Coordinates of C-alpha atoms and ligand atoms in Angstrom, one line a residue:
M85 CA 0.0 0.0 0.0
L86 CA 1.3 3.4 -1.0
K87 CA 1.2 5.7 2.1
V88 CA -0.3 9.0 1.0
A89 CA -0.7 12.4 2.8
I90 CA -3.4 14.8 1.5
A91 CA -3.0 18.6 1.8
G92 CA -6.2 20.4 0.8
L93 CA -9.7 19.0 1.5
G94 CA -11.7 21.0 -1.0
T95 CA -13.3 19.9 -4.3
V96 CA -10.3 17.8 -5.5
G97 CA -9.0 16.7 -2.1
C98 CA -12.4 15.3 -1.1
G99 CA -12.8 13.8 -4.5
V100 CA -9.6 11.8 -4.0
I101 CA -10.5 10.8 -0.5
A102 CA -13.9 9.5 -1.8
M103 CA -12.0 7.3 -4.3
V104 CA -9.7 6.0 -1.5
Q105 CA -12.8 5.3 0.7
G106 CA -14.7 3.6 -2.2
N107 CA -14.1 0.1 -3.4
G108 CA -12.3 0.8 -6.6
P109 CA -8.6 0.2 -7.5
L110 CA -7.4 3.2 -5.5
S111 CA -8.8 1.8 -2.3
R112 CA -6.6 -1.3 -2.8
A113 CA -3.5 0.7 -3.7
V114 CA -3.4 3.6 -1.2
T115 CA -3.7 4.3 2.5
I116 CA -4.0 7.8 3.9
T117 CA -1.4 8.7 6.5
G118 CA -2.6 12.3 7.3
V119 CA -4.5 15.3 6.1
T120 CA -4.5 19.1 6.4
A121 CA -6.5 22.1 5.4
R122 CA -7.0 25.6 6.6
T123 CA -9.9 24.8 8.8
K124 CA -10.2 21.5 10.7
D125 CA -13.8 21.6 11.7
R126 CA -15.6 22.3 8.4
A127 CA -18.5 20.2 7.0
R128 CA -17.0 18.1 4.1
P129 CA -18.5 15.6 1.8
V130 CA -16.2 12.9 3.1
D131 CA -15.4 11.9 6.7
V132 CA -11.7 12.7 7.5
S133 CA -12.0 12.1 11.3
A134 CA -10.1 8.8 11.1
Y135 CA -7.0 10.4 9.7
R136 CA -4.1 12.1 11.5
W137 CA -4.7 15.9 11.4
F138 CA -1.8 18.3 10.8
D139 CA -2.2 22.0 11.6
D140 CA 1.1 22.5 9.8
P141 CA 1.1 21.5 6.2
V142 CA 4.9 21.6 5.9
A143 CA 5.1 19.1 8.8
L144 CA 2.7 16.8 6.9
A145 CA 4.8 17.2 3.8
A146 CA 7.9 15.9 5.6
D147 CA 6.1 13.3 7.7
A148 CA 8.2 10.1 8.0
E149 CA 5.2 7.9 7.7
T150 CA 4.4 9.2 4.2
D151 CA 5.6 8.1 0.8
V152 CA 3.6 10.5 -1.4
F153 CA 2.6 14.0 -0.6
V154 CA -0.6 15.1 -2.5
E155 CA -0.8 18.9 -2.8
L156 CA -4.4 20.0 -3.5
M157 CA -4.4 23.5 -1.9
G158 CA -3.6 25.7 -4.9
G159 CA -1.6 28.9 -5.4
S160 CA 1.8 29.3 -7.0
E161 CA 3.5 30.7 -3.8
G162 CA 3.2 30.3 -0.1
T163 CA 2.1 27.1 1.5
A164 CA 1.7 25.1 -1.7
K165 CA 5.3 25.8 -2.8
D166 CA 6.7 25.4 0.7
T167 CA 5.1 22.0 1.2
V168 CA 6.1 20.6 -2.3
E169 CA 9.6 21.7 -1.7
A170 CA 9.7 20.2 1.7
A171 CA 8.3 16.9 0.5
L172 CA 10.8 16.7 -2.4
K173 CA 13.7 17.6 -0.2
A174 CA 12.7 14.8 2.1
G175 CA 12.9 12.4 -0.9
K176 CA 9.2 11.9 -1.2
C177 CA 7.0 11.7 -4.3
V178 CA 4.6 14.6 -4.9
V179 CA 1.3 14.5 -6.8
T180 CA -0.3 17.9 -7.5
A181 CA -3.2 19.5 -9.5
N182 CA -1.6 22.9 -9.2
K183 CA -0.8 24.3 -12.7
A184 CA 0.0 27.8 -11.4
L185 CA 2.7 26.3 -9.1
L186 CA 4.3 24.2 -11.9
A187 CA 4.0 27.0 -14.6
D188 CA 6.0 29.3 -12.3
H189 CA 8.3 26.9 -10.5
G190 CA 8.2 23.6 -12.5
E191 CA 11.8 23.7 -13.7
A192 CA 13.2 24.3 -10.2
L193 CA 10.8 21.7 -8.6
A194 CA 11.8 19.1 -11.3
A195 CA 15.5 19.7 -10.4
L196 CA 14.7 19.2 -6.7
A197 CA 12.9 16.0 -7.5
A198 CA 15.8 14.7 -9.5
A199 CA 18.3 15.7 -6.8
H200 CA 16.5 13.9 -4.1
G201 CA 15.3 10.9 -6.0
G202 CA 11.6 11.7 -5.8
E203 CA 8.8 11.9 -8.4
L204 CA 6.6 14.9 -9.2
R205 CA 3.3 14.1 -11.0
Y206 CA 0.7 16.5 -12.3
E207 CA -1.8 14.8 -14.6
A208 CA -4.6 16.7 -12.9
A209 CA -3.0 20.0 -13.6
I210 CA -3.8 19.9 -17.3
A211 CA -7.3 19.4 -18.7
G212 CA -8.7 17.8 -15.5
G213 CA -9.8 14.3 -16.3
I214 CA -8.2 14.0 -19.7
P215 CA -5.1 11.9 -19.4
V216 CA -3.0 14.0 -21.7
V217 CA 0.2 13.9 -19.7
K218 CA 0.2 10.1 -20.1
A219 CA -0.6 10.4 -23.8
L220 CA 2.4 12.6 -24.4
R221 CA 4.9 11.1 -22.1
E222 CA 4.1 7.5 -22.7
G223 CA 2.0 6.8 -25.8
L224 CA 3.6 9.5 -28.0
A225 CA 7.1 9.4 -26.4
A226 CA 8.7 8.4 -29.6
N227 CA 6.8 10.8 -31.9
Q228 CA 7.9 14.2 -33.2
I229 CA 5.2 16.7 -32.0
D230 CA 4.4 19.4 -34.5
A231 CA 1.6 21.1 -32.5
V232 CA -0.5 20.7 -29.4
C233 CA -3.6 22.8 -29.1
G234 CA -6.6 22.8 -26.9
V235 CA -9.5 24.3 -25.1
L236 CA -8.1 24.2 -21.6
N237 CA -10.3 26.5 -19.6
G238 CA -13.9 25.4 -19.0
T239 CA -15.0 28.8 -17.7
C240 CA -14.1 30.6 -20.9
N241 CA -15.6 27.8 -23.0
Y242 CA -18.8 28.0 -21.1
I243 CA -19.0 31.8 -21.5
L244 CA -18.2 31.6 -25.3
T245 CA -20.7 28.8 -25.8
E246 CA -23.5 30.7 -24.0
M247 CA -22.7 33.9 -25.8
S248 CA -22.8 32.1 -29.1
N249 CA -26.1 30.2 -28.3
T250 CA -28.0 33.2 -26.9
G251 CA -26.4 36.3 -28.4
R252 CA -25.9 37.8 -24.9
A253 CA -23.0 40.0 -23.9
F254 CA -19.8 38.8 -22.2
S255 CA -20.6 40.6 -18.9
D256 CA -24.1 39.2 -18.8
V257 CA -23.0 35.6 -19.3
L258 CA -20.0 36.0 -16.9
A259 CA -22.4 37.2 -14.1
E260 CA -24.6 34.2 -14.7
A261 CA -21.6 31.8 -14.7
Q262 CA -20.5 33.3 -11.4
S263 CA -24.0 32.8 -9.9
L264 CA -24.0 29.1 -11.1
G265 CA -20.5 28.5 -9.6
Y266 CA -18.9 28.0 -13.1
A267 CA -16.8 31.1 -12.6
E268 CA -14.8 32.5 -9.7
A269 CA -15.8 35.7 -7.9
D270 CA -12.6 37.1 -9.3
P271 CA -12.5 35.6 -12.8
T272 CA -9.3 37.3 -14.0
L273 CA -7.2 34.2 -14.0
D274 CA -9.7 32.4 -16.3
V275 CA -10.9 35.2 -18.6
S276 CA -7.4 36.7 -19.1
G277 CA -6.2 33.4 -20.6
A278 CA -3.6 33.0 -17.8
D279 CA -5.1 29.7 -16.4
A280 CA -5.0 28.1 -19.9
G281 CA -1.5 29.5 -20.3
H282 CA -0.4 27.8 -17.1
K283 CA -1.6 24.5 -18.5
L284 CA -0.2 25.1 -21.9
S285 CA 3.3 25.7 -20.4
L286 CA 3.2 22.2 -19.1
L287 CA 2.0 20.7 -22.4
G288 CA 4.7 22.7 -24.2
A289 CA 7.3 21.3 -21.8
L290 CA 6.2 17.7 -22.5
A291 CA 5.8 18.2 -26.2
F292 CA 8.8 20.4 -27.1
S293 CA 11.2 21.9 -24.6
G294 CA 11.4 19.8 -21.5
K295 CA 10.7 22.8 -19.3
P296 CA 7.6 25.0 -18.7
D297 CA 8.0 28.5 -20.2
F298 CA 5.0 30.6 -19.2
G299 CA 6.9 33.9 -19.5
S300 CA 7.4 33.9 -23.3
M301 CA 3.8 33.0 -24.1
L302 CA 1.4 35.4 -25.9
L303 CA -1.7 35.7 -23.7
E304 CA -5.0 37.2 -24.9
G305 CA -8.3 36.7 -23.0
I306 CA -11.9 36.7 -24.0
T307 CA -13.1 40.0 -22.5
G308 CA -13.0 41.9 -25.9
I309 CA -15.3 39.4 -27.7
E310 CA -18.8 40.7 -28.5
P311 CA -21.9 38.9 -29.7
I312 CA -21.3 40.5 -33.2
D313 CA -18.0 38.5 -33.4
L314 CA -19.6 35.2 -32.6
E315 CA -22.5 36.0 -35.0
T316 CA -20.1 37.0 -37.8
A317 CA -17.9 34.0 -37.2
A318 CA -20.9 31.7 -37.4
F319 CA -22.1 33.3 -40.6
L320 CA -18.6 32.7 -42.2
G321 CA -18.6 29.0 -41.0
F322 CA -16.4 29.4 -37.9
R323 CA -16.7 29.0 -34.1
I324 CA -14.7 31.1 -31.6
K325 CA -12.7 29.3 -28.9
L326 CA -10.1 30.3 -26.5
L327 CA -7.3 28.3 -28.1
A328 CA -4.1 27.4 -26.3
K329 CA -1.5 26.4 -28.8
A330 CA 2.2 25.3 -28.7
M331 CA 3.7 24.6 -32.1
R332 CA 7.0 24.0 -33.8
D333 CA 8.3 26.9 -35.8
G334 CA 11.7 25.9 -37.2
D335 CA 13.9 25.3 -34.3
A336 CA 11.7 27.3 -31.9
V337 CA 8.5 26.6 -30.0
V338 CA 5.8 29.2 -30.2
Q339 CA 3.1 29.3 -27.5
S340 CA 0.0 31.4 -27.4
V341 CA -3.4 31.5 -25.8
R342 CA -5.8 33.5 -28.0
P343 CA -9.4 33.6 -28.9
T344 CA -9.4 32.0 -32.3
L345 CA -11.8 31.3 -35.2
L346 CA -11.9 27.6 -35.9
K347 CA -13.4 26.1 -39.0
A348 CA -16.7 24.4 -38.0
D349 CA -15.2 20.9 -38.9
H350 CA -12.1 21.4 -36.7
P351 CA -12.1 18.8 -33.9
I352 CA -12.2 21.6 -31.3
A353 CA -14.9 23.7 -32.9
R354 CA -17.8 21.7 -31.4
I355 CA -16.3 21.3 -27.9
D356 CA -18.9 23.2 -25.9
G357 CA -19.8 24.2 -22.4
P358 CA -17.4 23.3 -19.6
L359 CA -15.7 20.5 -21.7
N360 CA -11.9 20.5 -22.4
A361 CA -10.2 19.2 -25.5
V362 CA -6.6 18.6 -26.6
V363 CA -5.6 18.0 -30.2
I364 CA -2.0 16.7 -30.9
D365 CA -0.4 16.7 -34.4
A366 CA 2.6 14.4 -34.4
E367 CA 4.7 12.2 -36.7
P368 CA 4.2 9.4 -37.4
V369 CA 0.9 9.0 -35.5
G370 CA -1.0 11.9 -37.2
R371 CA -3.7 13.8 -35.4
I372 CA -5.1 12.7 -32.0
S373 CA -8.0 14.3 -30.3
L374 CA -8.8 13.9 -26.6
V375 CA -12.0 15.3 -25.1
G376 CA -13.4 15.2 -21.6
R377 CA -14.3 17.1 -18.5
G378 CA -11.6 19.5 -17.5
A379 CA -12.7 20.2 -13.9
G380 CA -14.8 19.0 -11.0
A381 CA -14.3 16.6 -8.2
G382 CA -14.6 13.3 -10.2
P383 CA -12.5 14.1 -13.3
T384 CA -9.8 15.8 -11.3
A385 CA -9.6 13.2 -8.7
S386 CA -9.5 10.5 -11.4
A387 CA -6.3 12.2 -12.7
V388 CA -4.7 12.4 -9.3
A389 CA -5.6 8.8 -8.7
G390 CA -4.0 7.8 -12.0
D391 CA -0.7 9.3 -10.8
L392 CA -1.0 7.5 -7.5
M393 CA -1.7 4.2 -9.2
D394 CA 1.5 4.7 -11.3
L395 CA 3.5 5.4 -8.2
S396 CA 2.1 2.3 -6.5
H397 CA 3.5 0.3 -9.5
G398 CA 6.9 2.0 -9.0
D399 CA 6.8 3.9 -12.2
Q400 CA 9.7 6.4 -12.4
R401 CA 10.6 9.0 -15.0
P402 CA 11.9 12.5 -15.2
V403 CA 9.3 15.2 -14.5
F404 CA 8.9 16.7 -17.9
A405 CA 10.0 13.5 -19.8
G406 CA 8.0 13.5 -23.1
P407 CA 8.7 13.7 -26.8
G408 CA 10.3 17.1 -26.3
S409 CA 12.7 16.4 -23.4
G410 CA 15.6 15.2 -25.5
G411 CA 16.1 18.2 -27.7
V412 CA 16.7 21.8 -27.0
M413 CA 14.2 24.2 -28.5
S414 CA 14.3 28.0 -28.1
A415 CA 11.3 30.1 -27.4
G416 CA 9.9 31.6 -30.6
V417 CA 8.0 34.9 -30.6
A418 CA 4.2 34.4 -30.9
G419 CA 2.3 36.9 -33.0
T420 CA 4.9 37.0 -35.8
Q421 CA 3.8 34.0 -37.9
V422 CA 1.9 33.9 -41.2
G423 CA -1.7 33.1 -40.9
R424 CA -5.3 34.1 -41.7
F425 CA -7.0 36.5 -39.4
Y426 CA -10.4 38.0 -38.5
L427 CA -10.5 41.7 -37.9
R428 CA -13.4 43.7 -36.4
L429 CA -13.4 47.4 -36.6
R430 CA -15.9 50.2 -35.7
V431 CA -15.6 53.1 -38.0
A432 CA -17.3 56.5 -38.3
D433 CA -20.4 56.7 -40.4
Q434 CA -19.0 58.8 -43.2
P435 CA -18.2 58.5 -46.9
G436 CA -14.9 56.9 -47.8
R437 CA -14.7 54.7 -44.8
I438 CA -14.5 51.4 -46.7
A439 CA -11.9 52.8 -49.1
A440 CA -9.8 54.0 -46.1
V441 CA -9.9 50.5 -44.5
T442 CA -9.1 48.6 -47.8
E443 CA -6.3 51.1 -48.7
A444 CA -4.6 50.8 -45.3
L445 CA -4.6 47.0 -45.6
A446 CA -3.4 47.1 -49.2
K447 CA -0.5 49.4 -48.3
H448 CA 0.8 46.7 -46.0
G449 CA 0.2 43.8 -48.4
V450 CA -2.9 42.5 -46.6
S451 CA -5.3 40.7 -49.0
I452 CA -8.9 40.6 -47.9
E453 CA -10.8 37.3 -48.2
S454 CA -14.2 38.4 -47.0
F455 CA -15.6 41.8 -46.0
L456 CA -18.8 42.5 -44.1
Q457 CA -20.2 45.9 -43.2
K458 CA -23.0 45.8 -40.6
P459 CA -25.8 48.4 -40.1
P460 CA -24.6 51.5 -38.2
E461 CA -25.1 51.3 -34.4
D462 CA -24.9 55.1 -34.3
A463 CA -23.0 57.9 -36.1
T464 CA -19.6 56.8 -34.8
R465 CA -20.1 53.1 -34.8
V466 CA -20.3 51.2 -38.0
P467 CA -19.1 47.7 -37.5
I468 CA -16.9 46.2 -40.2
A469 CA -15.7 42.6 -40.0
L470 CA -13.2 41.1 -42.4
T471 CA -11.1 38.0 -42.8
T472 CA -7.7 38.0 -44.5
Q473 CA -5.8 35.7 -46.8
P474 CA -2.5 34.4 -45.3
V475 CA -0.4 37.3 -44.1
A476 CA 2.5 37.9 -41.6
E477 CA 0.8 39.1 -38.5
P478 CA 3.2 42.1 -38.1
S479 CA 2.1 43.5 -41.5
L480 CA -1.5 43.3 -40.5
R481 CA -0.8 45.0 -37.1
A482 CA 1.1 47.8 -39.0
A483 CA -2.1 48.3 -41.2
I484 CA -4.2 48.4 -38.0
A485 CA -1.9 50.9 -36.4
D486 CA -2.1 53.2 -39.5
L487 CA -5.9 52.9 -39.3
Q488 CA -6.0 53.8 -35.6
S489 CA -3.8 56.8 -36.2
G490 CA -6.4 58.3 -38.6
S491 CA -10.0 59.5 -37.8
I492 CA -12.0 56.7 -39.4
V493 CA -11.6 53.9 -36.7
T494 CA -13.5 54.9 -33.6
E495 CA -12.7 52.0 -31.2
P496 CA -9.9 49.6 -30.5
P497 CA -10.1 46.8 -33.1
L498 CA -10.4 43.1 -32.3
L499 CA -7.9 40.8 -34.1
M500 CA -8.2 37.0 -33.9
P501 CA -6.3 34.3 -35.7
I502 CA -8.1 31.7 -37.9
E503 CA -7.4 28.0 -37.7
L504 CA -8.6 25.8 -40.5
Ligands
NAP1797 N1 -11.6 22.2 -8.7 C1 -11.2 21.7 -9.9 O1 -12.1 21.2 -10.7 C2 -9.8 21.6 -10.3 C3 -9.4 21.1 -11.5 C4 -8.1 21.0 -11.9 C5 -7.1 21.5 -11.0 N2 -7.5 22.0 -9.8 C6 -6.5 22.5 -8.9 O2 -6.5 21.7 -7.7 C7 -6.1 22.4 -6.6 C8 -7.2 22.4 -5.5 O3 -8.4 22.9 -6.1 P1 -9.8 22.8 -5.4 O4 -10.8 23.3 -6.4 O5 -10.0 21.5 -4.7 O6 -9.7 24.0 -4.3 P2 -10.7 24.3 -3.1 O7 -12.0 23.6 -3.2 O8 -10.7 25.7 -2.9 O9 -9.9 23.6 -1.8 C9 -8.7 24.0 -1.4 C10 -8.3 23.3 -0.1 O10 -7.0 23.6 0.3 C11 -7.1 24.1 1.6 N3 -6.1 25.2 1.7 C12 -6.0 26.3 1.0 N4 -4.9 27.1 1.4 C13 -4.4 26.4 2.4 C14 -3.3 26.7 3.3 N5 -2.6 27.8 3.2 N6 -3.0 25.8 4.2 C15 -3.7 24.6 4.4 N7 -4.8 24.3 3.6 C16 -5.1 25.2 2.6 C17 -8.5 24.6 1.9 O11 -8.8 24.5 3.3 P3 -10.2 24.8 3.9 O12 -11.1 23.6 3.4 O13 -10.1 24.9 5.3 O14 -10.7 26.0 3.2 C18 -9.3 23.6 1.0 O15 -9.5 22.4 1.8 C19 -5.8 23.8 -7.1 O16 -4.4 23.9 -7.4 C20 -6.6 23.9 -8.4 O17 -6.0 24.8 -9.4 C21 -8.8 22.1 -9.4

């Protein structure tokens, strides 16, 4: 029996304990040596009274009776970091669902695990119940990965799906998501794209570089998306998703989280509501799509439990071992590649406005593929939405800057990449 300490008795911690207390495989592989949380006497969906209680999480992390420390408290600094470091320094294995911690400190923690002979597992940190870490580090270990992309934040996907289905505004749907418990009271981490970025940094490490690199990522959130964008995208045969993507670009890996127009038949285009999806393009396997629930007690506990089962079988491998861990890839600059784009502008209701837009684009070598002018909202707000043919993004941005320096464009434009 693997001797396991559990720090954090919230959604995920209680989900894991429920599996240990059930009669499935985890109940036969694991015994709980101690637990901790902020508050001891709190009503919880599982009974933890039989376990040793630790007021000090760091003491639990270093407890001599424990083989594996399971960190389910959250946060990239403070107690989560202190406990994981303490457990690894004590030569223990660690299992965590904490993407923020690993995005910021994954490389240092991996070095600590290697130095002290411990393991650090994090299947639950990416896409909840979808076993994508296993897919990359085991099933695809001998492939060359060309791209990994996914819908990795259920809150954003829920909001975009609702906006698309009902035509309601972002703020309206966000408020509803908060009242239903699908979004945090402070939703910044989710809607800014940072949470998806934390997860993407781990996928990028496994697929390409062997170490998480959150810092060089291009992050764009969903707050600027309006019903008009979803409506226009649908009219043109696209769906808008917050797409997290890491891809090979020569010798570099380029990582971004951006609202993106996906052709309706793309495997991710129909992933709706709180679901997550990951699509991997690799050689020689081709394209693989994984879909499932990205959050919640059951899916996330399933991923934690999978790591515990592996450890109970004595499985050992370097923390970011995957197809990318053998080669060195530099960080490329996202936002400089050639691609097709969607651009939404609001312009003044005056003669010559369309010519001004098309001339600015032509001056920078941007060819238009489709062009839609919507009815004026008022005298200063005539929406124009267009899609481009393939163009280097900096050229398109230069054209947008020219337009913004004139008097035609009345609001900051919205630019989104298109994936076919
Ligand atoms: N929820 C999900 O669906 C999901 C999915 C994927 C990954 N994750 C990750 O899993 C981790 C846990 O998430 P969760 O949703 O289970 O969180 P949660 O429901 O808020 O639970 C957090 C638990 O940690 C305890 N805790 C927090 N700070 C602590 C501290 N300084 N010292 C001791 N205990 C502390 C809390 O104690 P009290 O009970 O006393 O408040 C609570 O039991 C996070 O890293 C999260 O990002 C969650």
